[in-house]
Every structure is written in C-alpha cells, then in structure tokens.
Coordinates of C-alpha atoms in Angstrom, one line a residue:
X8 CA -43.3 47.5 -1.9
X9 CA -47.1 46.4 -2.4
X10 CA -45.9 44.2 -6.2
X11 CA -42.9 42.4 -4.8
X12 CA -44.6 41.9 -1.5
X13 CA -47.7 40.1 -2.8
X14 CA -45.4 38.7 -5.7
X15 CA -43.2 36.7 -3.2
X16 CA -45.8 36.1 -0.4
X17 CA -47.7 34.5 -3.4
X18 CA -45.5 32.7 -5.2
X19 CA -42.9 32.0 -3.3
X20 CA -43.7 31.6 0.8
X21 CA -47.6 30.2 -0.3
X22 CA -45.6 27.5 -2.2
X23 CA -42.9 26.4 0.5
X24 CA -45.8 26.7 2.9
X25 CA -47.9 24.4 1.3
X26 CA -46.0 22.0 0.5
X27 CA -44.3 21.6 4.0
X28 CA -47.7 21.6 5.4
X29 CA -48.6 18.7 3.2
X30 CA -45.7 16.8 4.4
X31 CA -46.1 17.3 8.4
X32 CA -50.0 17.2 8.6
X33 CA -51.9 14.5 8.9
X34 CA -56.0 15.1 8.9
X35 CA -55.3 18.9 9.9
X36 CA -53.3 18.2 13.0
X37 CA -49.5 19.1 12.6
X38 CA -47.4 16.1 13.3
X39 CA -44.3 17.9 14.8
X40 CA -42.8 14.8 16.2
X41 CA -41.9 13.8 12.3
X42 CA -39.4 16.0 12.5
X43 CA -37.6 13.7 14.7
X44 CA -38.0 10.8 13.3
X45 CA -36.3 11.8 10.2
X46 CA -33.5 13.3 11.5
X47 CA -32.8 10.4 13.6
X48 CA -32.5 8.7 10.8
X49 CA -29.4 7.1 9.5
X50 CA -29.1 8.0 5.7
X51 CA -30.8 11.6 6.3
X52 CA -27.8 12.1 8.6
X53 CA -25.6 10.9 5.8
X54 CA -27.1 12.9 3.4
X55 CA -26.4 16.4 6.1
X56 CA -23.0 15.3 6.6
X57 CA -22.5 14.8 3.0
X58 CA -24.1 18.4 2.0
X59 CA -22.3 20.2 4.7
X60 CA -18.9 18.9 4.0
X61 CA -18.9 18.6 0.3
X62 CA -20.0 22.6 0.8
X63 CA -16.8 23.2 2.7
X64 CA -14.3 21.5 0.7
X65 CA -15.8 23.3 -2.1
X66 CA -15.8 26.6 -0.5
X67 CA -11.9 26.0 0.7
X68 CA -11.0 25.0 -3.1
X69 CA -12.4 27.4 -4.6
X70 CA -10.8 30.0 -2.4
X71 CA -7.3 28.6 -2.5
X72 CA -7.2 28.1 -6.3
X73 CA -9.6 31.8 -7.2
X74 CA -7.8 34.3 -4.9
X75 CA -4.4 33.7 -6.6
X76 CA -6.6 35.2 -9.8
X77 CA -8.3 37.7 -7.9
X78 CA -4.7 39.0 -7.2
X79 CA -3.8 39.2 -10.6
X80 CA -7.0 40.8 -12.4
X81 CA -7.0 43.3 -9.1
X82 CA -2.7 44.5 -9.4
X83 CA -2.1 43.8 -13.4
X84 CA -2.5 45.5 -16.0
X85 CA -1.7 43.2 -19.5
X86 CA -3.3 42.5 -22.4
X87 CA -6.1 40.8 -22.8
X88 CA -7.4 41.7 -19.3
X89 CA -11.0 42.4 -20.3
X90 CA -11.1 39.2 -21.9
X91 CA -10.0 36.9 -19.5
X92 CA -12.3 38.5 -16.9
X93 CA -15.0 38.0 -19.5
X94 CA -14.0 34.3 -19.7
X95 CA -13.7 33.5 -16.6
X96 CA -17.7 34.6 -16.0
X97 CA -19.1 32.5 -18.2
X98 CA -19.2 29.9 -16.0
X99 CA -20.8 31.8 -13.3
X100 CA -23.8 32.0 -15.6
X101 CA -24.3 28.6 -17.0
X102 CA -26.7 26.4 -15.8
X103 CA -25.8 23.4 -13.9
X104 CA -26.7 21.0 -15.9
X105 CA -24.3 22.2 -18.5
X106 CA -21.7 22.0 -16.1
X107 CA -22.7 18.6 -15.2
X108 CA -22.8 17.6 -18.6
X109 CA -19.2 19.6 -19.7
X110 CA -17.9 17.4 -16.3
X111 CA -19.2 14.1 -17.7
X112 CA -17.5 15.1 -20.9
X113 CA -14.1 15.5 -19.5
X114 CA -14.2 13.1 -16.5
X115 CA -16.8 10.4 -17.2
X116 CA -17.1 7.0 -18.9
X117 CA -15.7 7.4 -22.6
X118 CA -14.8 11.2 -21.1
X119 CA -11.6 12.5 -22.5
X120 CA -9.7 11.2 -19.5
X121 CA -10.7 8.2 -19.9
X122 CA -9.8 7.9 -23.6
X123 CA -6.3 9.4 -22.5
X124 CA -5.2 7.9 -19.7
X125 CA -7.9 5.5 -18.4
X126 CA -9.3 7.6 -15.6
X127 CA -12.7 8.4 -14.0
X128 CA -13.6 11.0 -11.8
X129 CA -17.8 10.6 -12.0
X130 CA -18.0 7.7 -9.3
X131 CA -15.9 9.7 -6.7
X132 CA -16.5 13.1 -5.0
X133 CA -13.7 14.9 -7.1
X134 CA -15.4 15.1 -10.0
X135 CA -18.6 17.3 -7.9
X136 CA -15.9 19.2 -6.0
X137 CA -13.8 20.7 -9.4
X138 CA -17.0 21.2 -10.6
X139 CA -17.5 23.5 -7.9
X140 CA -14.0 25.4 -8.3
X141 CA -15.3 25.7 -12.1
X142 CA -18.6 26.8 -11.4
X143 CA -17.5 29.8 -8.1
X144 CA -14.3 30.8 -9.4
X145 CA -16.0 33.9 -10.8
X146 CA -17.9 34.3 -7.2
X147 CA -14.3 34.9 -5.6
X148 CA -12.9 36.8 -8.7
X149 CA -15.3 39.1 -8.8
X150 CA -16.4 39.9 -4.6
X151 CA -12.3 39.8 -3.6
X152 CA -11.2 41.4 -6.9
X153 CA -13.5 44.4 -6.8
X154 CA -12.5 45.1 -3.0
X155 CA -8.4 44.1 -4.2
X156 CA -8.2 46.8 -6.8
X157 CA -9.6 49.5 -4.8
X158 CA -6.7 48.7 -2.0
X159 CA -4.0 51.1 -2.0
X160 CA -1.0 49.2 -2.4
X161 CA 1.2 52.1 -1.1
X162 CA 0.3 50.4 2.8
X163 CA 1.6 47.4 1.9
X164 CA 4.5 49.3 0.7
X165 CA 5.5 51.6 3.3
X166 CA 5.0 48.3 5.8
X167 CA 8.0 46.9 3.2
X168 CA 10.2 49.7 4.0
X169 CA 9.7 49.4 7.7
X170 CA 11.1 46.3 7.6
X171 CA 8.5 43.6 7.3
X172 CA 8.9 40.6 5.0
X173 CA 6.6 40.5 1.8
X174 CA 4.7 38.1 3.5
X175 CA 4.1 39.4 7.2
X176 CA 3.1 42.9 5.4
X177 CA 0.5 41.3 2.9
X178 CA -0.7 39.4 6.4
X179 CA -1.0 42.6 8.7
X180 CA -1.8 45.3 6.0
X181 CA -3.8 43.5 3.3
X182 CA -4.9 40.4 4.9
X183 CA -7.3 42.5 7.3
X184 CA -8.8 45.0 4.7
X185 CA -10.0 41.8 2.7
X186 CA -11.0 39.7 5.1
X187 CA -14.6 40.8 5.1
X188 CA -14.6 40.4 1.2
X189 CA -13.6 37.1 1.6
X190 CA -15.9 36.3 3.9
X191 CA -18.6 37.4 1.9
X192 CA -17.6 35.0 -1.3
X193 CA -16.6 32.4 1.2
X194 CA -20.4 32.5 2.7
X195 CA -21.6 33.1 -1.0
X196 CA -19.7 30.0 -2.8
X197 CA -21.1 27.9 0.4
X198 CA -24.7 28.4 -0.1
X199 CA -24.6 28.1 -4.1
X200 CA -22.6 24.6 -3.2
X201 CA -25.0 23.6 0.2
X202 CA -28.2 23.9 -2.3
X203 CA -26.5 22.4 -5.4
X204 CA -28.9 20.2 -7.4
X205 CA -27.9 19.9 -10.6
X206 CA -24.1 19.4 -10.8
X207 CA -24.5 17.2 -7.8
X208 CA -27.1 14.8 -9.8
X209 CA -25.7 14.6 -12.8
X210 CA -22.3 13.5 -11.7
X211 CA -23.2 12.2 -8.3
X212 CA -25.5 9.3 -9.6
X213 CA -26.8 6.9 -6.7
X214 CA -23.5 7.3 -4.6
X215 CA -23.6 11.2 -3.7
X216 CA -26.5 13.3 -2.4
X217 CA -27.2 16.8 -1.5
X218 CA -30.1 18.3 0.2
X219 CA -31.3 19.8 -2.7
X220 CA -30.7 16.2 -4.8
X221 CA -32.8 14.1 -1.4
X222 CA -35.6 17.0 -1.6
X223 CA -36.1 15.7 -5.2
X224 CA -35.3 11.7 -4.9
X225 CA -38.1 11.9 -1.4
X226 CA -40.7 14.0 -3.9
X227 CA -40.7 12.8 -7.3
X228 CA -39.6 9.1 -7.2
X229 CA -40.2 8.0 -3.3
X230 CA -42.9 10.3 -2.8
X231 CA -42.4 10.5 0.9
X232 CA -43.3 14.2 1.1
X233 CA -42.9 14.4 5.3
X234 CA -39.5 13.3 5.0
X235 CA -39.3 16.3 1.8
X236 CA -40.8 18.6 4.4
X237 CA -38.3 17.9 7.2
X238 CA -35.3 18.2 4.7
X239 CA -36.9 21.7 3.3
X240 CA -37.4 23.0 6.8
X241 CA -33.5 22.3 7.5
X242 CA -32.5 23.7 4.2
X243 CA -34.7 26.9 4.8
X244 CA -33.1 27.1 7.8
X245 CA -29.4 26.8 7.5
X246 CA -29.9 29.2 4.4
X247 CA -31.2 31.5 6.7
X248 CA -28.2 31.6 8.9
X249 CA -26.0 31.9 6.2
X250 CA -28.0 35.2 4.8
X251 CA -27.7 36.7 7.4
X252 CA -23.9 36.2 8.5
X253 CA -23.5 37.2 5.1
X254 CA -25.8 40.3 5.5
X255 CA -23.3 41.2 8.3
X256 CA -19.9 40.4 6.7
X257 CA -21.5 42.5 3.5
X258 CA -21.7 45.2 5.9
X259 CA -18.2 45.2 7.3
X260 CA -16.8 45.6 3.6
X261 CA -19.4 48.4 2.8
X262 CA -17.3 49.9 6.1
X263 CA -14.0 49.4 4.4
X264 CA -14.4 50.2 1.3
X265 CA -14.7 53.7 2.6
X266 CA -11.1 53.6 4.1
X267 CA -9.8 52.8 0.6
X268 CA -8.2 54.9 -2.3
X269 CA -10.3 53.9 -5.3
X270 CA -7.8 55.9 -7.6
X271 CA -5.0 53.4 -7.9
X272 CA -4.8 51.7 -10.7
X273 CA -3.1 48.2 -12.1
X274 CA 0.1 48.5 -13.6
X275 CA 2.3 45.7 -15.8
X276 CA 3.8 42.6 -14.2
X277 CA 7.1 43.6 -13.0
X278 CA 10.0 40.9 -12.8
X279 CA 9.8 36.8 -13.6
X280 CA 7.9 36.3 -10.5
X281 CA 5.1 38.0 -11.3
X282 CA 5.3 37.0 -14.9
X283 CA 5.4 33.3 -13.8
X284 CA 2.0 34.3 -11.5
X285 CA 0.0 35.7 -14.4
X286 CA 1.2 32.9 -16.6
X287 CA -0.5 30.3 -14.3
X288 CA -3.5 31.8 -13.6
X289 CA -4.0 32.3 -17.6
X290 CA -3.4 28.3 -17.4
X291 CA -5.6 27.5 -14.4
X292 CA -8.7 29.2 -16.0
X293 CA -7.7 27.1 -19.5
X294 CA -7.3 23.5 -17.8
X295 CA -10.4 24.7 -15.0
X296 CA -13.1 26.6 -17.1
X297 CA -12.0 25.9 -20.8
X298 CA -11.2 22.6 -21.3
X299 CA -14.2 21.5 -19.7
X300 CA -16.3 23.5 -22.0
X301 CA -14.2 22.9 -24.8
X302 CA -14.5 18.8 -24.4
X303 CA -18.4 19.8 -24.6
X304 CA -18.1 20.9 -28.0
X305 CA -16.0 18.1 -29.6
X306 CA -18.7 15.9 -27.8
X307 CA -21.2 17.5 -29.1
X308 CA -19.9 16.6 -33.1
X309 CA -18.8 13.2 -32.0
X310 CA -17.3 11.4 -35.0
X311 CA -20.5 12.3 -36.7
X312 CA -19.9 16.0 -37.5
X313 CA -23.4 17.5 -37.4
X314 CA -25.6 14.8 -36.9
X315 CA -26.4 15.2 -33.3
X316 CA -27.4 18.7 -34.3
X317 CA -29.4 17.6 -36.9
X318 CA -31.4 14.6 -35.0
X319 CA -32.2 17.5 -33.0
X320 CA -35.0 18.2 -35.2
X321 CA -36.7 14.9 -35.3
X322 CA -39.8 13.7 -33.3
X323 CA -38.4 10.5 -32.1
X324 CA -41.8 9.7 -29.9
X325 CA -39.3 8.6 -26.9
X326 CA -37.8 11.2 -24.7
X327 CA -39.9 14.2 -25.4
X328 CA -43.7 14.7 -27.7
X329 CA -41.4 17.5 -29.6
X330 CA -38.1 17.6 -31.8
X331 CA -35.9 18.4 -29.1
X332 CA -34.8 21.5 -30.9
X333 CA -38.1 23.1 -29.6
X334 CA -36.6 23.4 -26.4
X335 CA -34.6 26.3 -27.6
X336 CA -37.1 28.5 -28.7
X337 CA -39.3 27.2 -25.6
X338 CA -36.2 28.2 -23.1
X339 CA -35.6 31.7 -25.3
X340 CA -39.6 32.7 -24.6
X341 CA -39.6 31.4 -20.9
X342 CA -36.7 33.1 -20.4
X343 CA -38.1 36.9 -21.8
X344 CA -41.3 36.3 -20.0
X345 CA -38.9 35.8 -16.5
X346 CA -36.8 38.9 -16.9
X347 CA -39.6 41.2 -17.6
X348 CA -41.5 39.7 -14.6
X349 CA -38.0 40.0 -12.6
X350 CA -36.6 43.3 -13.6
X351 CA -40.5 44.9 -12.6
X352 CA -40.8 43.5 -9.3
X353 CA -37.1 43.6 -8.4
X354 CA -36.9 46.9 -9.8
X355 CA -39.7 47.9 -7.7
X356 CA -38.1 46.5 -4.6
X357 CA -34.8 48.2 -5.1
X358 CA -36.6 51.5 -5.6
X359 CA -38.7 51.2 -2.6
X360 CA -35.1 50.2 -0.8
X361 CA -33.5 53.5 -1.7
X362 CA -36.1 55.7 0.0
X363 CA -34.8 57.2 3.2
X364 CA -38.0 57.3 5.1
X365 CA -37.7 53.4 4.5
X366 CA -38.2 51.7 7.8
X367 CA -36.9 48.7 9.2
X368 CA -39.6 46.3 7.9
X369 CA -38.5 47.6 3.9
X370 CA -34.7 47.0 5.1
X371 CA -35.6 43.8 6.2
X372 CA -37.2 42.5 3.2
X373 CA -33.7 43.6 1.4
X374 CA -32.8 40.2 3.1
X375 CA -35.6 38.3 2.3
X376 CA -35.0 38.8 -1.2
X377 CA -32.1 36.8 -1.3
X378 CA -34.4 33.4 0.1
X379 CA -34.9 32.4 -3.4
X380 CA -30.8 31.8 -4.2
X381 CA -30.9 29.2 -1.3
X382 CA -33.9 28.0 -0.6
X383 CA -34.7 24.4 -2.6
X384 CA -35.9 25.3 -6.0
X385 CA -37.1 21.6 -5.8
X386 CA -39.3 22.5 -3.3
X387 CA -40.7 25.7 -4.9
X388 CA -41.4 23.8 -8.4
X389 CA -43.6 21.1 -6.3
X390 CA -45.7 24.0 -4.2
X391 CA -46.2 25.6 -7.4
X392 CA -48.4 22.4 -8.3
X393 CA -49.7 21.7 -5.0
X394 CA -50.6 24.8 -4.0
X395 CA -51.4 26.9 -7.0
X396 CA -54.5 24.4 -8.2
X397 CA -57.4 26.0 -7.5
X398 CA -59.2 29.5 -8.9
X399 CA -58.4 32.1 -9.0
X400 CA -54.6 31.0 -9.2
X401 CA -55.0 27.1 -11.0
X402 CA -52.1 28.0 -12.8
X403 CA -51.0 24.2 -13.7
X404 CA -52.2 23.8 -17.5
X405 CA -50.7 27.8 -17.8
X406 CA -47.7 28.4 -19.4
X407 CA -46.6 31.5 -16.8
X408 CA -45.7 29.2 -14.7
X409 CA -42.4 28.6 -15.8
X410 CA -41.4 31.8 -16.0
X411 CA -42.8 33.0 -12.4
X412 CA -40.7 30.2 -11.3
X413 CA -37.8 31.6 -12.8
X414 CA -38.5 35.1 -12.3
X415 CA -38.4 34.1 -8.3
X416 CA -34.5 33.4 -8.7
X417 CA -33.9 36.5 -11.5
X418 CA -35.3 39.0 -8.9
X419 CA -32.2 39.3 -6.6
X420 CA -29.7 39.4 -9.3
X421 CA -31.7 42.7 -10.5
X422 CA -32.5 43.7 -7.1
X423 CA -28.8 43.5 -6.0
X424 CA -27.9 45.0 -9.7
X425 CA -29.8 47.8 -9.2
X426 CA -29.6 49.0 -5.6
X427 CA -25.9 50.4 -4.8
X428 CA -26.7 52.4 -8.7
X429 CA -30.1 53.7 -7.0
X430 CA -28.7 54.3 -4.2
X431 CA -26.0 56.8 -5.6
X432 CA -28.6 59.2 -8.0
X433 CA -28.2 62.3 -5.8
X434 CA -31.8 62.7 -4.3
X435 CA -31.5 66.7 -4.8
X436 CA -32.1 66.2 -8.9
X437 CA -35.2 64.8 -7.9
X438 CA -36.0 67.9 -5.8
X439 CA -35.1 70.0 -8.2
X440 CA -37.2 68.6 -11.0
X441 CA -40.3 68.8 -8.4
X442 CA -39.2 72.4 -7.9
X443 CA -39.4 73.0 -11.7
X444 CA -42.9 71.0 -11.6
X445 CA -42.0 67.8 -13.1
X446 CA -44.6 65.4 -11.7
X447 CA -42.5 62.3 -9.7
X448 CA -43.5 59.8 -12.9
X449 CA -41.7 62.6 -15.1
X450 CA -38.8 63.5 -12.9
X451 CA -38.2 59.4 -12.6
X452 CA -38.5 59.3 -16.7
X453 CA -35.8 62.5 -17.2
X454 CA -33.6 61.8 -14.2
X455 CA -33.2 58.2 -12.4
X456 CA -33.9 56.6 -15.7
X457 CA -31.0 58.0 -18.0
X458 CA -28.6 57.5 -15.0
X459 CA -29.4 53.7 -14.0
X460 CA -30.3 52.8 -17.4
X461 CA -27.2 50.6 -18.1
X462 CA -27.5 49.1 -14.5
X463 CA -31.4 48.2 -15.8
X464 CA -29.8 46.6 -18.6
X465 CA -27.1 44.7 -16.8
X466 CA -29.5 43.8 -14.7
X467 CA -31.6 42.3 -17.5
X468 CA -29.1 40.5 -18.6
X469 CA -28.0 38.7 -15.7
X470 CA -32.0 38.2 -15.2
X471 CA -31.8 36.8 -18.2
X472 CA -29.0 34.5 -18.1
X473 CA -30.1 33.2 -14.5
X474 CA -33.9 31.9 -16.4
X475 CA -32.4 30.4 -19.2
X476 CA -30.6 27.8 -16.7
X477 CA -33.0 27.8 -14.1
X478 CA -33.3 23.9 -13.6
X479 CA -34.5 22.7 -9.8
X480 CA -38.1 24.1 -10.0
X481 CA -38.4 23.7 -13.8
X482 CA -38.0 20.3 -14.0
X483 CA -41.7 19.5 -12.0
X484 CA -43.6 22.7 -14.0
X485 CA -42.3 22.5 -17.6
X486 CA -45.0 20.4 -19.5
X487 CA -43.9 17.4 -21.5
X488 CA -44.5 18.8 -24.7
X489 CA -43.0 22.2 -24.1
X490 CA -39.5 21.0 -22.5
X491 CA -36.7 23.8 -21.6
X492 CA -33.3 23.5 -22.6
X493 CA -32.3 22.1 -18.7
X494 CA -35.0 20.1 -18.5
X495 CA -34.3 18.6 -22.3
X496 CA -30.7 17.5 -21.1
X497 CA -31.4 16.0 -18.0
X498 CA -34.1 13.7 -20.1
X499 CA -31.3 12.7 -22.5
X500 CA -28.6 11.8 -20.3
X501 CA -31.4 9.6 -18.0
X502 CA -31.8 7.6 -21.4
X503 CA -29.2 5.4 -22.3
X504 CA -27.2 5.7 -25.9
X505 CA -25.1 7.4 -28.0
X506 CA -27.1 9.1 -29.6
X507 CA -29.0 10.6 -26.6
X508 CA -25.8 11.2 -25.0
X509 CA -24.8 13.0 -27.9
X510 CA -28.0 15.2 -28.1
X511 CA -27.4 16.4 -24.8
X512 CA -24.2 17.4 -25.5
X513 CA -25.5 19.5 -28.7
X514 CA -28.5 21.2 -26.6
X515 CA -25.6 21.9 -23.9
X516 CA -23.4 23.4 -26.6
X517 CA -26.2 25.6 -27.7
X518 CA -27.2 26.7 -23.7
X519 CA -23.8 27.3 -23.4
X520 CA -23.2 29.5 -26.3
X521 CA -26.6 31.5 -25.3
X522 CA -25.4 32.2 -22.2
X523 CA -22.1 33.2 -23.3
X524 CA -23.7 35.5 -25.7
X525 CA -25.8 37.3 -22.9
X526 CA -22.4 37.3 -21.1
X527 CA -20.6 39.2 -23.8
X528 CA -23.3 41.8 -23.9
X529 CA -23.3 42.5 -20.0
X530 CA -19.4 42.9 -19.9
X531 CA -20.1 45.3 -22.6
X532 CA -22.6 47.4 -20.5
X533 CA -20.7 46.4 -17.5
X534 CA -19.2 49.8 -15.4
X535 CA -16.9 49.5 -12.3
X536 CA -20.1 51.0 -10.6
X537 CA -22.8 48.0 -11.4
X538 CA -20.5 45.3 -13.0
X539 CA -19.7 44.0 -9.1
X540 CA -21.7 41.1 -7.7

C-alpha cells in the first residue's frame, strides 16, 4: 500500500488541500465564516439547484430509456449481439468534449437540426440532458445487464404459472433481485452527471452551470479562489455521500448475485412482441449514440472534403504555438505515460486489497480510490500549479504533469478492473508454489500473472481510454505549445469561424476514432469475468 498511498496523498489530497487552503485563508488564519457567505449567496444557490437537478433528470432518463436495452442484451440472443454491445460503449469512453462537440453538431446553430427543420437544442437544458442519456447509456447497460443475465428467468416463470400477470411477476420476482443493481448505476450515472464539466460547457454556454463548470468560471476567469474553495468543499462532500451509498448498494448486489443461477443463458426473440422490443432498442442506440457521432463526421469534411484535416497541419500563430495536428501525438504520449503510471499504482492497490490479513484501514482506502471520479478535476489541475511549485516537487515547466494528472482518474478504472479477478486466483496455488520453493516475486510471475493477465490488459485499456479524454485538470497543466487533443477542441470552438469550428470537428473525429479503437481491442480481451464495470 506504501506507492498508491504516497502517490495519492501526494498528488491528489496535497493538491485539493492546497488549493482550498488558498481560498479560505487569509494571512494564516482560516476564515471559516466564508463559507457562509457564499452559500448564502443567490447565484451559488442557483448554480446547486441547477447541478443537483440537471443530475436527476439525467439519472431518471437515462434509466427509463437504458434499462429497456439492458433487458434485451441480458434475455436475447440474435445476431449481431457482440456488436451492438460494443457500440453502445463507445460512448462510455469518449471524452466529453467530443460529446459536446458531436451535440453541437446535431443540435446547435447550423447543426443538422437546424438545417432540417429549423430547431435548436444548445440554448436550452435538453440538449445537456440527451447528452447525458448518450454519454450513461452504457453505465446502465452494462451494471443492470451483467446482474439481468445472470437472473434465472425460471422464477419469473413459475410466478406466471401461479397466476400472476407478466407484469406483477416481473414486479415481485425480478424487480427486487435488481433493485440493488440499479441502484448502483442510478448512484453511478448521478455522480458522472453532478461533476460534469465538459458536456455541460460546451453546450451550456453562459445560461447553464454546473459545479464543476462554476469551479472553473470562479478560478480561471474571476479568479475568486474562496468562492472556488467553498464550491470544492461542497463538491468533495456530496461526492462523498454518494461513494459511500454506493459502496453499500455495491454490497447488496455482491449479496445477490450469490442467490442467482449464472448458467442460464439468452435465447432468440420469441413472438412480434419481443421482435418489436429488440427492433427499437437497435433504433434508440442509432438515433441516441450514432447519429450524434455520425453528424461529427460529415462536420468534420464540411463541403470541403479534407481540408479541415489538412489545415490541421499548419502553424496558424492564433489558437495554439503548434499545427494543431501535434495534439495527437501529444495526447497519444500523455496518454502511455498515464496508463503505465495507473496500471502500477492501481495495480498495487488492488493487490494489497486482496490480502486477507488486510485490515480495515486497506478496506477503507478501496473507497477512497474512487475520490478521483468525483471530485472536481478543475480543482486538482489548479492545486497541481499551486501546490506542486517548489523543490523537490516544482513540477510546473515538467511534462509528467499531465500524465499524473490523468493517471489520478485511470487508477480506479484499473483498480476496479483488477480486483474481483484478484480476488478469485485461489490463494492455495500460491501456497503451493512456496511449498515447491518458488520465492513470492516468482510464484506472482508463474501463477497470478498468467491468470489476470487479460484483466491487466483490459484494465490498460480502459486506463488508456480514460487519459486520452481526460479534460477538467488538463486544461490548466497542458502547456501552450504542447496542447492535448481535449484541450485543442475546447480552444477551437472558443474562437469564432468556420474554419475553427471545422478543425474541432476533425480533431474530434480523430479522438473519437482512437477511442473507439481502444474500445474494439478491450471487447476483444473482454471475459464475462472482468468485462463488468
């Protein structure tokens, strides 16, 4: 535990420290009654009641429109199965700035809406909430789904033949069994939507906030950084409460998956009915997660076929000191350096969960590890320059600091990746390569390494995936003339023009297509074991 211990009290609480110690201290004296102040304030509470309910309206779209697929990917068994799951992840790992760009795209002036039919969605809250649905539906796919196959439908049949109504047995039979699974995406597509940032300022503008988006406005343009404070400390601690009721419902599907037969499998759509369901789910991930993505890459030609992509090469002095097609190779060597950095510690912290002498301090950290999905990257990106600016660690001019800022939100994708994969290497193979006098960096080597080495990869992957997007602390660490692929869009859709505009959509095309890649590869490696989030 001594690596991901020092790794995250350094570069992770030292950062959120400092820079909320910044904000509320005033010549060395804490000024606690700031807290106050800002919260009394009217536009901060605006900007809560906006986060909160945008978050739940999300969270209740996502779940009415995803659990209807869920169903479908659990139960049937067609053609083309594998591939639609496949699809339908990609979003999941995008960056949010490509999904606020693909959004723009389809919804926002000169969008293909508006081309169509005359209609905008990016000066109302519609346009942040579908993003949402596009950007979760995989959350709820995958955490419902996984727990959906593994029910035995033969309950819910035997209730039928008893005499209750499809309905009222799905309600008492099923309904109960997933309940903790749907909990735990409910809680999960919450916090991803509570601490958006990107979505939320690309297609929010000056009318809709977040947190996440106030964190940033109050640091790098206002630079009121007690009022940035206040607004981290809230942020830190709702996320908090929402780990942990999450830790719990986590808990109570652990208990029911148990109780389940795990050797039923899906079988074909049987009758119109069911025929009619599969057939519009196949078109709600189309219209939801396609077309959005597919607007993006007729955007990104334009009526000029390649051009964008060939501007991309030129120094136009403006926007960035590079071509903007540096930002690709910049991104693509960030985003190695991260997932080494993540898939040592986190695989370190996984291994030192599995132990069973682990006490309840090594438990707890298991919790801790999930801080970095929630907490404002905003907020980490600024510490990193406040507090990391003096020897030994005056790591400002240095270029790891982009990727220990991204390697802060790889780690619990690997750490989460790896565990339940550790956890099931039967302990006694270990004890009997000891036995046979393999020493423990040898019996690791021959016998946990062959058995979780797909998991390691997976986990990799995702790692991976997670850096290349990684946006909120990025945008305050990445120098000017070594811009990441996030940060490269953002700066071209701040800049009016078409051909800015039409740059960002060709650096989003590429990001997108990256990702995808990486995505492709992991559902490749993926097993029912370690393919779950």
């Amino acid at each position: 535990m001594a690596a991901p211990v020092a790794f995250f009290a350094v570069f992770f609480a030292y950062p959120v420290t400092a820079i909320v110690a910044r904000g509320l201290k005033t010549d060395g004296t804490w000024q606690l009654g700031r807290i106050g102040d800002v919260l009394a304030q009217s536009d901060v509470r605006q900007v809560l009641w906006f986060t909160t309910w945008q978050a739940l309206v999300s969270t209740a779209l996502t779940l009415l429109i995803a659990l209807p697929g869920a169903y479908v990917l659990a139960r049937f068994d067609f053609p083309g199965r594998q591939v639609l799951r496949a699809v339908i992840t990609v979003p999941f790992v995008l960056p949010t700035v490509v999904v606020g760009t693909a959004f723009m795209a389809l919804v926002g002036r000169g969008g293909l809406l508006d081309e169509l039919w005359g209609v905008r969605l990016d000066t109302t809250v519609w346009a942040i909430l579908l993003a949402h649905v596009f950007f979760n539906y995989a959350v709820v796919i995958r955490t419902v789904g996984g727990l959906w196959s593994q029910l035995d439908p033969r309950q819910e049949e035997a209730a039928r033949m008893l005499g209750a109504s499809r309905f009222a047995a799905w309600r008492t039979v099923t309904l109960p069994a997933l309940a903790p699974a749907v909990a735990a995406a409910a809680l999960m597509v919450f916090l991803f939507t509570f601490t958006s940032f990107g979505v939320v300022q690309i297609l929010g503008g000056p009318t809709f906030s977040t947190l996440e988006v106030e964190i940033y406005r109050q640091t790098s343009e206002i630079f009121d950084l007690s009022t940035a404070a206040v607004l981290t400390m809230v942020q830190f601690v709702a996320v908090g409460a929402i780990l942990a009721l999450h830790a719990w419902t986590v808990r109570r599907r652990e208990t029911a998956l148990r109780l389940v037969d795990a050797s039923v499998t899906a079988r074909r759509p049987r009758g119109a009915g069911q025929w009619a369901l599969l057939g519009s789910v196949v078109a709600t991930v189309a219209v939801l997660l396609l077309l959005p993505l597919a607007v993006l890459v007729e955007r990104s030609f334009g009526d000029a076929g390649l051009a964008y992509y060939r501007t991309l090469t030129e120094d136009d002095g403006g926007v960035f000191l590079v071509a903007p097609i540096e930002a690709v190779g910049n991104s693509l060597q960030y985003a190695v350096a991260a997932t080494a950095i993540a898939v040592v510690i986190g695989g370190l912290a996984a291994a030192a969960l599995t132990r069973r002498d682990a006490g309840r301090l090594v438990r707890g950290f298991d919790a801790l590890l999930m801080l970095p999905l929630g907490v404002s990257a905003v907020t980490v990106g600024f510490g990193f320059l406040i507090a990391l600016d003096e020897p030994p660690l005056d790591l400002r001019a240095s270029w790891i600091l982009v990727p220990l800022a991204q390697a802060l939100v790889g780690v619990p994708f690997v750490v989460r990746t790896m565990l339940p994969v550790l956890r099931a290497v039967d302990v006694r193979l270990r004890e009997a390569a000891a036995v046979l006098g393999a020493s423990p960096w040898r019996a690791w080597r021959e016998v946990d390494l062959p058995l979780v080495r797909r998991a390691l990869l997976i986990a990799a992957g995702f790692a991976f995936a997670v850096s290349l997007g990684e946006f909120g602390a990025t945008v305050f660490i990445a120098r000017p003339e070594n811009p990441t692929l996030p940060v490269a869009v953002a700066r071209l859709l701040g800049r009016p023009g078409d051909l800015n505009y039409g740059q960002a959509m060709a650096l989003s095309t590429i990001l997108m297509i990256v990702c995808a890649v990486a995505l492709l590869v992991l559902e490749r490696l993926r097993t029912d074991r370690t393919g779950e989030f």
